Amino acid sequence: MKHKPILYIKRGCPWCREAMAFFSQHGVELDVRDVNESKASMQRMIEISGQSKTPTLEYGDFVVADFSVNELIDELEQMPEVKKEFGLGDEED
């Protein structure tokens, strides 16, 4: 992996906890940024995704905004090169 994927979160967000647990379970290291603690992170998330909901994932040009883990998996299926860089096989669930 060129760099760590950035996961924008808000403290207390159940979908954010689910996303972090998913990545942790699969050994994917993240750069986690709480947008409530950093105006710059909030601005960046809005810039790349056009919205302010979390979780939002940024990995180069691959951006998934306001997602559930199932939606993330669907997006990764469309981007097999990113899925491979994350080290995810076919055992996501």
Tab-separated table of C-alpha atoms in Angstrom:
chain	number	residue	atom	x	y	z
A	1	MET	CA	0.000	0.000	0.000
A	2	LYS	CA	1.363	3.395	-0.981
A	3	HIS	CA	-0.067	5.130	2.066
A	4	LYS	CA	-2.667	4.445	4.717
A	5	PRO	CA	-6.316	4.894	3.778
A	6	ILE	CA	-7.856	7.871	5.570
A	7	LEU	CA	-11.055	7.191	7.486
A	8	TYR	CA	-12.986	10.288	8.493
A	9	ILE	CA	-15.133	9.641	11.565
A	10	LYS	CA	-17.233	11.335	14.214
A	11	ARG	CA	-16.908	10.123	17.787
A	12	GLY	CA	-20.003	8.135	18.807
A	13	CYS	CA	-20.965	7.243	15.225
A	14	PRO	CA	-22.030	3.553	15.164
A	15	TRP	CA	-21.216	3.205	11.449
A	16	CYS	CA	-17.740	4.592	12.106
A	17	ARG	CA	-17.154	2.007	14.853
A	18	GLU	CA	-18.368	-0.713	12.498
A	19	ALA	CA	-16.020	0.488	9.737
A	20	MET	CA	-13.027	0.655	12.101
A	21	ALA	CA	-13.803	-2.850	13.395
A	22	PHE	CA	-14.019	-4.160	9.815
A	23	PHE	CA	-10.646	-2.707	8.855
A	24	SER	CA	-9.062	-3.868	12.118
A	25	GLN	CA	-10.413	-7.391	11.641
A	26	HIS	CA	-8.771	-7.487	8.212
A	27	GLY	CA	-5.478	-5.936	9.339
A	28	VAL	CA	-5.852	-2.731	7.315
A	29	GLU	CA	-4.025	0.158	9.002
A	30	LEU	CA	-5.871	3.451	8.807
A	31	ASP	CA	-5.179	7.123	9.281
A	32	VAL	CA	-8.268	7.926	11.400
A	33	ARG	CA	-9.364	11.560	11.479
A	34	ASP	CA	-12.164	12.772	13.751
A	35	VAL	CA	-13.847	15.607	11.863
A	36	ASN	CA	-15.383	16.986	15.064
A	37	GLU	CA	-11.894	17.594	16.441
A	38	SER	CA	-10.340	19.064	13.307
A	39	LYS	CA	-11.823	21.753	11.081
A	40	ALA	CA	-9.185	20.938	8.470
A	41	SER	CA	-10.250	17.286	8.399
A	42	MET	CA	-13.920	18.284	8.076
A	43	GLN	CA	-13.049	20.663	5.231
A	44	ARG	CA	-11.023	17.975	3.463
A	45	MET	CA	-13.805	15.397	3.831
A	46	ILE	CA	-16.350	17.816	2.365
A	47	GLU	CA	-13.930	18.719	-0.433
A	48	ILE	CA	-13.417	15.103	-1.520
A	49	SER	CA	-16.942	13.801	-0.937
A	50	GLY	CA	-19.276	16.771	-1.278
A	51	GLN	CA	-20.941	15.975	2.049
A	52	SER	CA	-20.372	15.992	5.813
A	53	LYS	CA	-21.512	12.529	6.886
A	54	THR	CA	-19.286	9.818	8.292
A	55	PRO	CA	-17.724	7.403	7.884
A	56	THR	CA	-15.973	8.542	4.743
A	57	LEU	CA	-12.973	6.702	3.314
A	58	GLU	CA	-10.282	8.297	1.158
A	59	TYR	CA	-7.576	6.294	-0.570
A	60	GLY	CA	-6.121	8.225	-3.482
A	61	ASP	CA	-8.943	8.676	-5.990
A	62	PHE	CA	-11.054	6.007	-4.253
A	63	VAL	CA	-13.595	7.775	-2.029
A	64	VAL	CA	-16.586	6.175	-0.335
A	65	ALA	CA	-18.796	8.577	1.612
A	66	ASP	CA	-21.370	7.909	4.329
A	67	PHE	CA	-21.188	4.134	4.057
A	68	SER	CA	-22.086	0.938	5.864
A	69	VAL	CA	-19.617	-1.953	5.745
A	70	ASN	CA	-21.804	-3.733	3.170
A	71	GLU	CA	-21.786	-0.632	0.955
A	72	LEU	CA	-17.997	-0.431	1.333
A	73	ILE	CA	-17.616	-4.067	0.294
A	74	ASP	CA	-19.791	-3.402	-2.770
A	75	GLU	CA	-17.604	-0.423	-3.707
A	76	LEU	CA	-14.434	-2.481	-3.239
A	77	GLU	CA	-15.836	-5.140	-5.570
A	78	GLN	CA	-15.909	-2.449	-8.267
A	79	MET	CA	-12.260	-1.560	-7.575
A	80	PRO	CA	-10.340	-4.860	-7.408
A	81	GLU	CA	-6.961	-3.103	-7.426
A	82	VAL	CA	-7.866	-1.175	-4.262
A	83	LYS	CA	-9.326	-4.312	-2.684
A	84	LYS	CA	-6.043	-6.103	-3.406
A	85	GLU	CA	-3.946	-3.235	-1.997
A	86	PHE	CA	-6.018	-3.438	1.199
A	87	GLY	CA	-5.173	-7.147	1.358
A	88	LEU	CA	-8.807	-8.213	1.263
A	89	GLY	CA	-9.658	-11.585	-0.195
A	90	ASP	CA	-13.114	-13.025	-0.677
A	91	GLU	CA	-13.778	-13.512	3.023
A	92	GLU	CA	-15.003	-10.009	3.902
A	93	ASP	CA	-18.028	-11.082	5.904
